PDB file of C-alpha atoms in Angstrom:
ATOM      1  CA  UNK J1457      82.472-161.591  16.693  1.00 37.00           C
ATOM      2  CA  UNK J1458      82.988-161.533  20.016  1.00 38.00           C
ATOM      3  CA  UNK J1459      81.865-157.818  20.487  1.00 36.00           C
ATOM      4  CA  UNK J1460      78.432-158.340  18.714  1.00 36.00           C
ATOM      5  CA  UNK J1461      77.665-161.237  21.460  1.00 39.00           C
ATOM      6  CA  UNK J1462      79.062-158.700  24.318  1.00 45.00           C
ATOM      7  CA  UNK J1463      76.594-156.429  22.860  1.00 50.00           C
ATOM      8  CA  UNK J1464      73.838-158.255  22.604  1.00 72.00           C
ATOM      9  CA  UNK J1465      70.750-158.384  24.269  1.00 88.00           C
ATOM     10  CA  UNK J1466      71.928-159.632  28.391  1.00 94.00           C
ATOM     11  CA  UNK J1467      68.114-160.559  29.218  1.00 93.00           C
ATOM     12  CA  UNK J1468      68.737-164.504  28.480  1.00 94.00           C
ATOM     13  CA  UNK J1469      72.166-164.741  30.266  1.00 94.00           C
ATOM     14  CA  UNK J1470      70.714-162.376  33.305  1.00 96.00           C
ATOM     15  CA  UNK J1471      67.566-164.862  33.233  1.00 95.00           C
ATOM     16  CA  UNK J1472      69.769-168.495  33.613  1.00 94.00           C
ATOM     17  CA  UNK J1473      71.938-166.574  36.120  1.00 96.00           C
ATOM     18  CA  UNK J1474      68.884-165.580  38.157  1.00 96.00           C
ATOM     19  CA  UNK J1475      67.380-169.523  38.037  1.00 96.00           C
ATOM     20  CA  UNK J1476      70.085-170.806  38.819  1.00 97.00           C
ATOM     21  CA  UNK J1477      71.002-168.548  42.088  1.00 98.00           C
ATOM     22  CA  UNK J1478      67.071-168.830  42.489  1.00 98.00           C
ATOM     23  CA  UNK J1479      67.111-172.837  43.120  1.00 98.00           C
ATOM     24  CA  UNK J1480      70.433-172.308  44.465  1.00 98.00           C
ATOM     25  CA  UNK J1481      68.712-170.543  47.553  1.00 98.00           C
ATOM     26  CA  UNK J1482      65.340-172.263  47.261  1.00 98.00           C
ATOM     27  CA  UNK J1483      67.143-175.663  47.884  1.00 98.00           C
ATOM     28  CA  UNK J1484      68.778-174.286  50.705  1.00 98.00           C
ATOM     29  CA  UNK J1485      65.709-172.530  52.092  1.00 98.00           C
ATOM     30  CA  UNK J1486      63.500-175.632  51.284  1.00 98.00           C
ATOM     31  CA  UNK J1487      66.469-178.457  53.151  1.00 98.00           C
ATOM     32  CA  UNK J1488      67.262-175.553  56.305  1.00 98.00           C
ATOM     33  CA  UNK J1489      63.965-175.076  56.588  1.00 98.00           C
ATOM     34  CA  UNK J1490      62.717-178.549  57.052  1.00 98.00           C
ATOM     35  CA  UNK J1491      65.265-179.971  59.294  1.00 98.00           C
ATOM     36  CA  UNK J1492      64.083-176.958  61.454  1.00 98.00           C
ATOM     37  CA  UNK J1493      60.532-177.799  60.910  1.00 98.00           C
ATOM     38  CA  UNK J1494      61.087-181.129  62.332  1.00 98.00           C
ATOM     39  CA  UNK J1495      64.180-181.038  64.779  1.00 98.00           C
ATOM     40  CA  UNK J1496      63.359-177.285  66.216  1.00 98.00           C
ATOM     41  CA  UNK J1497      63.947-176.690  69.623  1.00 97.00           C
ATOM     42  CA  UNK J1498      60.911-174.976  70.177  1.00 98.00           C
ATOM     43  CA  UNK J1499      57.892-173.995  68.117  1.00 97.00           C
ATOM     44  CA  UNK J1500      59.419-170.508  66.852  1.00 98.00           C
ATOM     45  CA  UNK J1501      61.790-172.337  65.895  1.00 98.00           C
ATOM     46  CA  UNK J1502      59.812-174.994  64.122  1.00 98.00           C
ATOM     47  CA  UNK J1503      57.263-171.978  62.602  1.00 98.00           C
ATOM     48  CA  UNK J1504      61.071-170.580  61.312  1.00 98.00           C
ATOM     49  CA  UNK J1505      61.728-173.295  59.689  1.00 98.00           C
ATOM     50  CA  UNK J1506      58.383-174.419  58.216  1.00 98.00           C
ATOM     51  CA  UNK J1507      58.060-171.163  56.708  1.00 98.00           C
ATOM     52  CA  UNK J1508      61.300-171.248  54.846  1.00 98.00           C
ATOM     53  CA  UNK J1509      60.393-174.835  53.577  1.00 98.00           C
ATOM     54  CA  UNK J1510      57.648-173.659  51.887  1.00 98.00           C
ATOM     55  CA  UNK J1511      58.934-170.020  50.634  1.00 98.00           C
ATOM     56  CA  UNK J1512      61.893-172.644  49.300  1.00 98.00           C
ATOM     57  CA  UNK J1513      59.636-174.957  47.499  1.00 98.00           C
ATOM     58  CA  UNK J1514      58.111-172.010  45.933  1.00 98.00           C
ATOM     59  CA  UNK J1515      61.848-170.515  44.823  1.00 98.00           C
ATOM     60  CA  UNK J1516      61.995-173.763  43.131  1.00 98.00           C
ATOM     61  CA  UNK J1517      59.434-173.667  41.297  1.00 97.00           C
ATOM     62  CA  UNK J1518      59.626-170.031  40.156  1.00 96.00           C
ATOM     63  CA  UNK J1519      63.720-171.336  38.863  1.00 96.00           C
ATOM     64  CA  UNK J1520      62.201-174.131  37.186  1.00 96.00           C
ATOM     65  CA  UNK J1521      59.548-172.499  35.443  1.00 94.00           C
ATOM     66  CA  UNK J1522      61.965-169.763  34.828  1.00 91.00           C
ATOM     67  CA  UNK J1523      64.557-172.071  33.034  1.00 91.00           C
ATOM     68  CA  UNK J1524      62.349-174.248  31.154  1.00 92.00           C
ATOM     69  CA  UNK J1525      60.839-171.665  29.020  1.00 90.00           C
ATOM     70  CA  UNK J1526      60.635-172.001  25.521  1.00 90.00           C
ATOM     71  CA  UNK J1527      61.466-168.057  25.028  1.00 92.00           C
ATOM     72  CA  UNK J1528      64.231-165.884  27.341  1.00 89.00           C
ATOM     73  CA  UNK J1529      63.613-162.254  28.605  1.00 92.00           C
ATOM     74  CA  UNK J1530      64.484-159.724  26.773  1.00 94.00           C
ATOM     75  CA  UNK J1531      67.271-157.449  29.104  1.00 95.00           C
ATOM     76  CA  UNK J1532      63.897-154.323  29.076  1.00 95.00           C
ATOM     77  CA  UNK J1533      61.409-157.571  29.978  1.00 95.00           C
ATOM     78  CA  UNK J1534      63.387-159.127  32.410  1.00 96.00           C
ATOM     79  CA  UNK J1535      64.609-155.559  34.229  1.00 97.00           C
ATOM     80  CA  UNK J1536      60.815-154.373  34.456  1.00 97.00           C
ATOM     81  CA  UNK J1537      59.633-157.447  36.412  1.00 97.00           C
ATOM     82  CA  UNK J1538      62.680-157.550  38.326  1.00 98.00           C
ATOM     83  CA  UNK J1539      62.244-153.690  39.470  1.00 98.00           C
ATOM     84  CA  UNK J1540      58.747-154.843  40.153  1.00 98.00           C
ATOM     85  CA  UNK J1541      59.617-158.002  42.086  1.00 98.00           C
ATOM     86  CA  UNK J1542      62.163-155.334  44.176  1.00 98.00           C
ATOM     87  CA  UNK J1543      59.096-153.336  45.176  1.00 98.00           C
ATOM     88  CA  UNK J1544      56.959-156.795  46.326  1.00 98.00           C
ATOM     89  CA  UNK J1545      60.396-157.916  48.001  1.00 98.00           C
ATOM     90  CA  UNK J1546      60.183-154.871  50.337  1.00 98.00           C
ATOM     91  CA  UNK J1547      56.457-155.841  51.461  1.00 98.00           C
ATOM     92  CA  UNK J1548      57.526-158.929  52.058  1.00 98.00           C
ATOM     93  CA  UNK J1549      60.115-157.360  54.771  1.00 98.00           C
ATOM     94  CA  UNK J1550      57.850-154.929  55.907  1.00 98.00           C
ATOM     95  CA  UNK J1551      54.934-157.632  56.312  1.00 98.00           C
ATOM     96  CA  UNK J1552      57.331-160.363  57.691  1.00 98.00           C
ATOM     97  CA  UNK J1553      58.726-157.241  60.794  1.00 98.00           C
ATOM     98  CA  UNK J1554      54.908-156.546  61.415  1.00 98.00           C
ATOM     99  CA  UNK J1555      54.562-160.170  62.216  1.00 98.00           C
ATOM    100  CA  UNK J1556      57.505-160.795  64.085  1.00 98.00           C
ATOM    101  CA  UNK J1557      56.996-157.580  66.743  1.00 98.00           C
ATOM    102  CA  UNK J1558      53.467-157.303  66.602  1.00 97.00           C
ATOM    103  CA  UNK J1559      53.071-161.214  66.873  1.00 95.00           C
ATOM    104  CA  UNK J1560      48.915-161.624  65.649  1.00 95.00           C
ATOM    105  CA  UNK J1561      47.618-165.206  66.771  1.00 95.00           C
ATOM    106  CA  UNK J1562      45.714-165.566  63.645  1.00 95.00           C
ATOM    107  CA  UNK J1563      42.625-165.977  64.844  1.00 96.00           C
ATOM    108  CA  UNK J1564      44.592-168.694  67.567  1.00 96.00           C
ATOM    109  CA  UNK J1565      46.195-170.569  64.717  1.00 96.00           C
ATOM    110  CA  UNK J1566      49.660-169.511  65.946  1.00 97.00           C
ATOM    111  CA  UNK J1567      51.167-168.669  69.582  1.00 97.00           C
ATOM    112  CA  UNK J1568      53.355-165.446  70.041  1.00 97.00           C
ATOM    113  CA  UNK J1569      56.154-167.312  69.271  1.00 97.00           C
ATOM    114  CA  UNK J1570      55.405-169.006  66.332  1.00 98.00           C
ATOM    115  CA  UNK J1571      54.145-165.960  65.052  1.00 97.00           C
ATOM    116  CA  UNK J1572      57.748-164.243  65.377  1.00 98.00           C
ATOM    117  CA  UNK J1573      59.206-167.670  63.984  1.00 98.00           C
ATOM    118  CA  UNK J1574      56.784-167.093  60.508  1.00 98.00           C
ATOM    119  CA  UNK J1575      57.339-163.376  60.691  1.00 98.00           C
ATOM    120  CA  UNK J1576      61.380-163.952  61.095  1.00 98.00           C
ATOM    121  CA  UNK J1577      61.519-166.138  58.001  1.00 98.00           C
ATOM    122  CA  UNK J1578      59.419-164.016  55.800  1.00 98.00           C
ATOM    123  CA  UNK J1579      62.030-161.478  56.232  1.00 98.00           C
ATOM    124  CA  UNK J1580      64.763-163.926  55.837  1.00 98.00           C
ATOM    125  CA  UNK J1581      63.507-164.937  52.249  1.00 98.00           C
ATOM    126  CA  UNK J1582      62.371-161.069  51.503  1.00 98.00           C
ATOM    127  CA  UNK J1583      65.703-159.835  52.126  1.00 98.00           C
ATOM    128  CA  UNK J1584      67.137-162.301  49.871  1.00 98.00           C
ATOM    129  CA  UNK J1585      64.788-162.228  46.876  1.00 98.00           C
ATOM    130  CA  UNK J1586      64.885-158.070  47.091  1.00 98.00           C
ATOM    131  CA  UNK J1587      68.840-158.763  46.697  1.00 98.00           C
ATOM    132  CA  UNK J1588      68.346-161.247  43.952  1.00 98.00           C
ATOM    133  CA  UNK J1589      66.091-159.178  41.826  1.00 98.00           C
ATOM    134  CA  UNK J1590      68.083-156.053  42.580  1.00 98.00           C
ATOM    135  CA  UNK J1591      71.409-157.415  41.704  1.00 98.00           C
ATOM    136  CA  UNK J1592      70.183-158.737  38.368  1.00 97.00           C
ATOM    137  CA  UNK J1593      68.217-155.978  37.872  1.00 97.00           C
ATOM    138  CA  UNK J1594      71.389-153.392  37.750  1.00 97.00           C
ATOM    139  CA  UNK J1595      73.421-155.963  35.396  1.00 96.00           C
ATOM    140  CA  UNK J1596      70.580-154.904  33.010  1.00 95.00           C
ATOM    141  CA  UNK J1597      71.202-151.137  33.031  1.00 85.00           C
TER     142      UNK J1597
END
């Protein structure tokens, strides 16, 4: 019996793993992030943190939604949108480094410095999420 559940289909297991690492970091992300927001030494700092709040509250969400649904990934489902989610992951990096060094004032929303702050963060939280989906991804080879 306990070879047929081995063999089974890994998409549901792979799926509660993911949520749970997934609020695991976006708790983390959204906490960090907003004692930086508000205690930062300076306003990269402060941009740092604010934009890890909000990339955390998102995480959240995304685990939430993720383990309240009525039917689990299959292991084929689950790989495709993580393999996906890998490929957005890397944008994320690539956006979040053309922010930090080329530091764009948004139209003077942001200094220099808070741009590098935002642009920091968003390669914080792509890094992570492009080793989340990636690690899950190969336990569903």
């Amino acid at each position: 019996m306990t070879e047929i559940v081995e063999m089974g289909d890994q998409g549901p297991r792979v799926a509660r793993r993911l949520s749970a690492r997934l609020a695991t970091w976006g708790a983390v992300s959204t906490l960090g992030g907003a004692v930086l927001a508000v205690k930062g030494t300076s306003a990269g700092v402060r941009a740092f943190g604010l934009q890890n709040a909000v990339w955390g509250a998102i995480d959240l969400g995304i685990a939430a939604v993720g383990a309240a649904a009525a039917t689990p990934p299959t292991a084929g489902r689950l790989r495709t949108v993580l393999l996906i989610n890998t490929g957005l992951d890397a944008g994320y990096v690539a956006a979040g480094a053309h922010i930090a060094v080329r530091t764009p004032d948004f139209g003077g929303r942001v200094t220099r410095y808070q741009a590098r702050g935002h642009g920091c963060a968003v390669i914080v939280q792509g890094a992570a999420l492009f080793w989340l989906d990636l690690i899950h991804a190969q336990q569903l080879r």
